[in-house]
PDB file of C-alpha atoms in Angstrom:
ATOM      1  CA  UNK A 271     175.840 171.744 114.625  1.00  0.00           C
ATOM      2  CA  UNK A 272     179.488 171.318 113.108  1.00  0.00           C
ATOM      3  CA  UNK A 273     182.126 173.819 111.969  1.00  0.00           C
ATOM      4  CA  UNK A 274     183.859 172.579 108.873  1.00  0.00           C
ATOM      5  CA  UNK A 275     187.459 173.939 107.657  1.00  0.00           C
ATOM      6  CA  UNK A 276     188.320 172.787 104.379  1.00  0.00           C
ATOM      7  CA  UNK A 277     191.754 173.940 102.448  1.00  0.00           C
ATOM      8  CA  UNK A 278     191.459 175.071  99.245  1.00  0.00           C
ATOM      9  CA  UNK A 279     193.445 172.509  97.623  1.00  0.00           C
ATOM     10  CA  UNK A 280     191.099 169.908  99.057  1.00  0.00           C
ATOM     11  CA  UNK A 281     188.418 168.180  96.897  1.00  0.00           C
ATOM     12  CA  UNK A 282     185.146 168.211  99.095  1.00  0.00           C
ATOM     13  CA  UNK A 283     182.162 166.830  99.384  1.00  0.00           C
ATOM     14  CA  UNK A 284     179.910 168.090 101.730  1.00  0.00           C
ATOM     15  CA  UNK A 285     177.330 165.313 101.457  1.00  0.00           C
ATOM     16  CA  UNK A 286     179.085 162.445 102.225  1.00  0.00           C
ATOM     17  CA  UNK A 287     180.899 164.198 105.508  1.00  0.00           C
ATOM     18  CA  UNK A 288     176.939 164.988 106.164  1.00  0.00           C
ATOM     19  CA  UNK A 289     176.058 160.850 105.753  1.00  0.00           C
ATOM     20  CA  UNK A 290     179.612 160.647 107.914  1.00  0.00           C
ATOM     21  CA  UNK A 291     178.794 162.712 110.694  1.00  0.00           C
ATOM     22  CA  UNK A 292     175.074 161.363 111.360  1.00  0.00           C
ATOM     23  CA  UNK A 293     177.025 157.181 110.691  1.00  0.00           C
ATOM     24  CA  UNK A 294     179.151 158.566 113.820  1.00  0.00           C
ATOM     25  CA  UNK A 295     176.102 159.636 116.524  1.00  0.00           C
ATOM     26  CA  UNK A 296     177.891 161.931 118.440  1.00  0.00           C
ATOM     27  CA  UNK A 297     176.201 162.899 121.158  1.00  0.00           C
ATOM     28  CA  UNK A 298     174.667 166.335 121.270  1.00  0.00           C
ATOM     29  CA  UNK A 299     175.840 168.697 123.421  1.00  0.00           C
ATOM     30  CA  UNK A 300     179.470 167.656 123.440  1.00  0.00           C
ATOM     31  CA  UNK A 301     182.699 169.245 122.558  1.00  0.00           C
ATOM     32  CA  UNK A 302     184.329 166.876 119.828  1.00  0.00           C
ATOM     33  CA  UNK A 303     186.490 167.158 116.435  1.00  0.00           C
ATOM     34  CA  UNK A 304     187.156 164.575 114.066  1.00  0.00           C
ATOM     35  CA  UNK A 305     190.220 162.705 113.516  1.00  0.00           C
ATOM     36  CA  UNK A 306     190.276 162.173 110.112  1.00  0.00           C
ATOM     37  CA  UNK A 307     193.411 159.875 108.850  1.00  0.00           C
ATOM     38  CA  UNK A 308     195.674 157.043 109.782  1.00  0.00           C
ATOM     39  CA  UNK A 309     198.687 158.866 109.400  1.00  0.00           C
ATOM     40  CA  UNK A 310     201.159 160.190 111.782  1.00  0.00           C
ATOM     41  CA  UNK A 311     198.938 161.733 114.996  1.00  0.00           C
ATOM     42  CA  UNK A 312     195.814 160.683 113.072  1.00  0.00           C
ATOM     43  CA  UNK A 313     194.360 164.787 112.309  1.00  0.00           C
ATOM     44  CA  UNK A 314     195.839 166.628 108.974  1.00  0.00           C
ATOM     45  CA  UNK A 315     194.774 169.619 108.768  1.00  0.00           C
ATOM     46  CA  UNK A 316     193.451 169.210 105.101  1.00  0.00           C
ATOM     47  CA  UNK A 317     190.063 169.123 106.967  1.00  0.00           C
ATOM     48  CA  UNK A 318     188.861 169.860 109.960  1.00  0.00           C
ATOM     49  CA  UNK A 319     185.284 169.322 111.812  1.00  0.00           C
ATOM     50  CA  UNK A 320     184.061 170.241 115.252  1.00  0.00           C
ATOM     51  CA  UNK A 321     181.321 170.051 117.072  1.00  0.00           C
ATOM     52  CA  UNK A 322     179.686 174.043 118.073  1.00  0.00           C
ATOM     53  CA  UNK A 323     180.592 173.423 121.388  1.00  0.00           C
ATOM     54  CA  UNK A 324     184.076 171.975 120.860  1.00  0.00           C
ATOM     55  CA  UNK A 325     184.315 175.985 118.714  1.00  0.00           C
ATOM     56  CA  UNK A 326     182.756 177.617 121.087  1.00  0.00           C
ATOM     57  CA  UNK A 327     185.388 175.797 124.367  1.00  0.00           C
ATOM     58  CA  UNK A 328     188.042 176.947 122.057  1.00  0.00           C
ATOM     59  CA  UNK A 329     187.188 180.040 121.704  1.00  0.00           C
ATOM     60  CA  UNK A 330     186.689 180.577 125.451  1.00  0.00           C
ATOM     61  CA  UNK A 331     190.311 178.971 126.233  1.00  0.00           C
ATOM     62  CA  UNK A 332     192.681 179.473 123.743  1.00  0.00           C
ATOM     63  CA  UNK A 333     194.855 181.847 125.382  1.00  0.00           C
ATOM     64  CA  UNK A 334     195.757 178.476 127.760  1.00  0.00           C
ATOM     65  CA  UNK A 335     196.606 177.229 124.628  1.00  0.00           C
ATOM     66  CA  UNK A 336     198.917 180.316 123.724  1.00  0.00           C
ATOM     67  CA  UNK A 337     200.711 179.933 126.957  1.00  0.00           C
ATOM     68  CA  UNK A 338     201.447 176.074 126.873  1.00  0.00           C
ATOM     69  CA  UNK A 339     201.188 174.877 123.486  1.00  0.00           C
ATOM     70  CA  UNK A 340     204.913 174.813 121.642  1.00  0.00           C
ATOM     71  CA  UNK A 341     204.920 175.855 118.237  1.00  0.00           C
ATOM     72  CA  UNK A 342     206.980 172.718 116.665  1.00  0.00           C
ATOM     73  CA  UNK A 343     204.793 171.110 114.111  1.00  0.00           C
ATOM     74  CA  UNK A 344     202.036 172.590 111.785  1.00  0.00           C
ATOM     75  CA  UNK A 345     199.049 174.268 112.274  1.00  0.00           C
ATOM     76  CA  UNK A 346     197.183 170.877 112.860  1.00  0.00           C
ATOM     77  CA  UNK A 347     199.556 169.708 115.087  1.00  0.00           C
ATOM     78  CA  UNK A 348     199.260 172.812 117.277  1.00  0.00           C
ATOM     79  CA  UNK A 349     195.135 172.414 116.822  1.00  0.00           C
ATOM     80  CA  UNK A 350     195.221 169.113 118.017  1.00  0.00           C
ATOM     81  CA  UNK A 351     196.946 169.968 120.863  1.00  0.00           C
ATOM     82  CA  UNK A 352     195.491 172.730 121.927  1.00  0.00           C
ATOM     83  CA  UNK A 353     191.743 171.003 121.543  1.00  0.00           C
ATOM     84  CA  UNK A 354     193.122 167.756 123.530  1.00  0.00           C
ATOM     85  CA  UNK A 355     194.681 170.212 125.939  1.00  0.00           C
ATOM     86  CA  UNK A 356     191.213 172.062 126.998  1.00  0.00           C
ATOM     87  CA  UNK A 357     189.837 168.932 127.283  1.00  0.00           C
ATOM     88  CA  UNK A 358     188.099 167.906 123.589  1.00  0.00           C
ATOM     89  CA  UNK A 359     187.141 164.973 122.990  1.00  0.00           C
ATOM     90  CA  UNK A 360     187.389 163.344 119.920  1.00  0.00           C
ATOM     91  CA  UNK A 361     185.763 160.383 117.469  1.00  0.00           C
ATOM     92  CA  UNK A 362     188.003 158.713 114.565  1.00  0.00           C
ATOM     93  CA  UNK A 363     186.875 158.759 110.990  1.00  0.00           C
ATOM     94  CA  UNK A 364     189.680 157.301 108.536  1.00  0.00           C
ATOM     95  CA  UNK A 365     187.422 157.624 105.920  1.00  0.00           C
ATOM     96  CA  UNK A 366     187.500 161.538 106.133  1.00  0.00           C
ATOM     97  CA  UNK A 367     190.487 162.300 104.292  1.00  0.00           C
ATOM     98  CA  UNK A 368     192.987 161.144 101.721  1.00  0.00           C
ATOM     99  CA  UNK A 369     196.100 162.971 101.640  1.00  0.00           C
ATOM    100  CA  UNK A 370     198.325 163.059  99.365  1.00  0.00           C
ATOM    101  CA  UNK A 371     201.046 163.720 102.391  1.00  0.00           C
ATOM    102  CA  UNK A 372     199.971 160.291 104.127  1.00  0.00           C
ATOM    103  CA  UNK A 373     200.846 158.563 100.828  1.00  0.00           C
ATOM    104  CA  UNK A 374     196.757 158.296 100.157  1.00  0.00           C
ATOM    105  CA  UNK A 375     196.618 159.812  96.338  1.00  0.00           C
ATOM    106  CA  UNK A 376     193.276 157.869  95.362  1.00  0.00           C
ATOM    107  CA  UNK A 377     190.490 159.464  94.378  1.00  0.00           C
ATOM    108  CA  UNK A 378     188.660 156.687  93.759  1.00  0.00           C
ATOM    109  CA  UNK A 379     186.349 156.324  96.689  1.00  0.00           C
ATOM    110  CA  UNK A 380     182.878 156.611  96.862  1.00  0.00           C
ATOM    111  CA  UNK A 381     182.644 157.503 100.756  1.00  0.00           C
ATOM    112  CA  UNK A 382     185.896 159.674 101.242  1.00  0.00           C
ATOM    113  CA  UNK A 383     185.251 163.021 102.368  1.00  0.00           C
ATOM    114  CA  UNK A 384     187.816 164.746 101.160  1.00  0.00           C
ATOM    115  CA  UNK A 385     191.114 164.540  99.009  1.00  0.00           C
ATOM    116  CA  UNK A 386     193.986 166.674  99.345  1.00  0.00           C
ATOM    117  CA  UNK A 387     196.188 168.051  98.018  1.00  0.00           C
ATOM    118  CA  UNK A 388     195.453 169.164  93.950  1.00  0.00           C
ATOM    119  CA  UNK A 389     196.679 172.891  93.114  1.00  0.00           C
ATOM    120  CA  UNK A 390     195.992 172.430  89.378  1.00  0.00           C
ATOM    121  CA  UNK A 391     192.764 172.787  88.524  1.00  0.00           C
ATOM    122  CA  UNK A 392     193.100 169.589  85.982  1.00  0.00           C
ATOM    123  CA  UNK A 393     194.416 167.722  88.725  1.00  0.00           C
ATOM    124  CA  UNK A 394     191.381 168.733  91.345  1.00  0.00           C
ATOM    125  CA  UNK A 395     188.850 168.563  88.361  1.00  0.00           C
ATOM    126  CA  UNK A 396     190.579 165.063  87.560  1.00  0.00           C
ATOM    127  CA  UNK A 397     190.117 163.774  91.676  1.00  0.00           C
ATOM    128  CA  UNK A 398     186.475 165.021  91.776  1.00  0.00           C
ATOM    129  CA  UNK A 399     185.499 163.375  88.214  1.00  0.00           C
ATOM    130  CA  UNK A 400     186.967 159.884  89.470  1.00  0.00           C
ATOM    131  CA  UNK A 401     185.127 160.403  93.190  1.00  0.00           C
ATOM    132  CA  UNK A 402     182.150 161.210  91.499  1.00  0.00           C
ATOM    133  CA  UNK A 403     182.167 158.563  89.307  1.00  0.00           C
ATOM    134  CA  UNK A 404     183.047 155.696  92.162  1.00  0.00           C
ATOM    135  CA  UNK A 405     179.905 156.904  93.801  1.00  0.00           C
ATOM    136  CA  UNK A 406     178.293 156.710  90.439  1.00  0.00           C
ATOM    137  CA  UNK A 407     179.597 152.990  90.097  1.00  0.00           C
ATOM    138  CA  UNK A 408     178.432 152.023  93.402  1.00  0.00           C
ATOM    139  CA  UNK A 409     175.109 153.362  93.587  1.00  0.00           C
ATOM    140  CA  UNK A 410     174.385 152.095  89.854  1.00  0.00           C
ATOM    141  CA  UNK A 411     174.014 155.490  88.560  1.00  0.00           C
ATOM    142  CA  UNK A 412     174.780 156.272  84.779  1.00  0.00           C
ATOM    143  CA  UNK A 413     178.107 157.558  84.030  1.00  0.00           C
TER     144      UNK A 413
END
């Protein structure tokens, strides 16, 4: 089981982080989140997935991360941190996320996960019309 946090802003699709998550075969039991882009420390915080248990370790420890974890950086930063810190393990999915903050402003995949950031609802209609469509494309699928 996975805990997904998506922002708002973020066009997602559920499906393909589904199809991502079972291409990755992590094993069961085990406390992991998903690094998600290329950029900077490799986890924005656009999206963010976990395994139960790497919830559920959090949960039981995050006062450690209260007492040793500086506050410089954003919230994913901090996460991050705090999850490496307590002793998360993680896999690496590029394909997760484009950003608009790691210079990634296509929407024209057919296997990204998610797209961030669109505030106008033209804009994030716009990014999940051309997503849609790529998959559409690919898979042969009438427009």
């Amino acid at each position: 089981d996975w805990t997904v946090k998506v922002d708002a802003d973020a066009v997602f699709f559920p499906d393909r982080l589904r199809w991502h998550i079972e291409a990755l075969r992590t094993p069961q039991g085990s406390p992991v989140y998903l690094r998600n882009t290329f950029f900077k420390f490799h986890f924005l915080g656009a999206i963010e997935v976990l395994t139960r248990e790497a919830v559920d370790l959090y949960f039981e420890r995050a006062g450690e991360c209260d007492a040793h974890v500086g506050k410089q950086g954003g919230e994913d930063y901090w996460l991050l941190s705090c999850l490496e810190g307590i002793g998360v393990d993680y896999q690496t999915d590029y394909q997760l996320l484009n950003d608009k903050y790691a210079a990634a402003e296509n929407c024209n995949s057919d296997w990204v996960v998610a797209y961030h950031f669109y505030k106008k609802v033209t804009e994030w209609n716009w990014c999940h019309t051309a997503a849609v469509n790529a998959w559409k494309a690919k898979n042969g699928v009438p427009q």
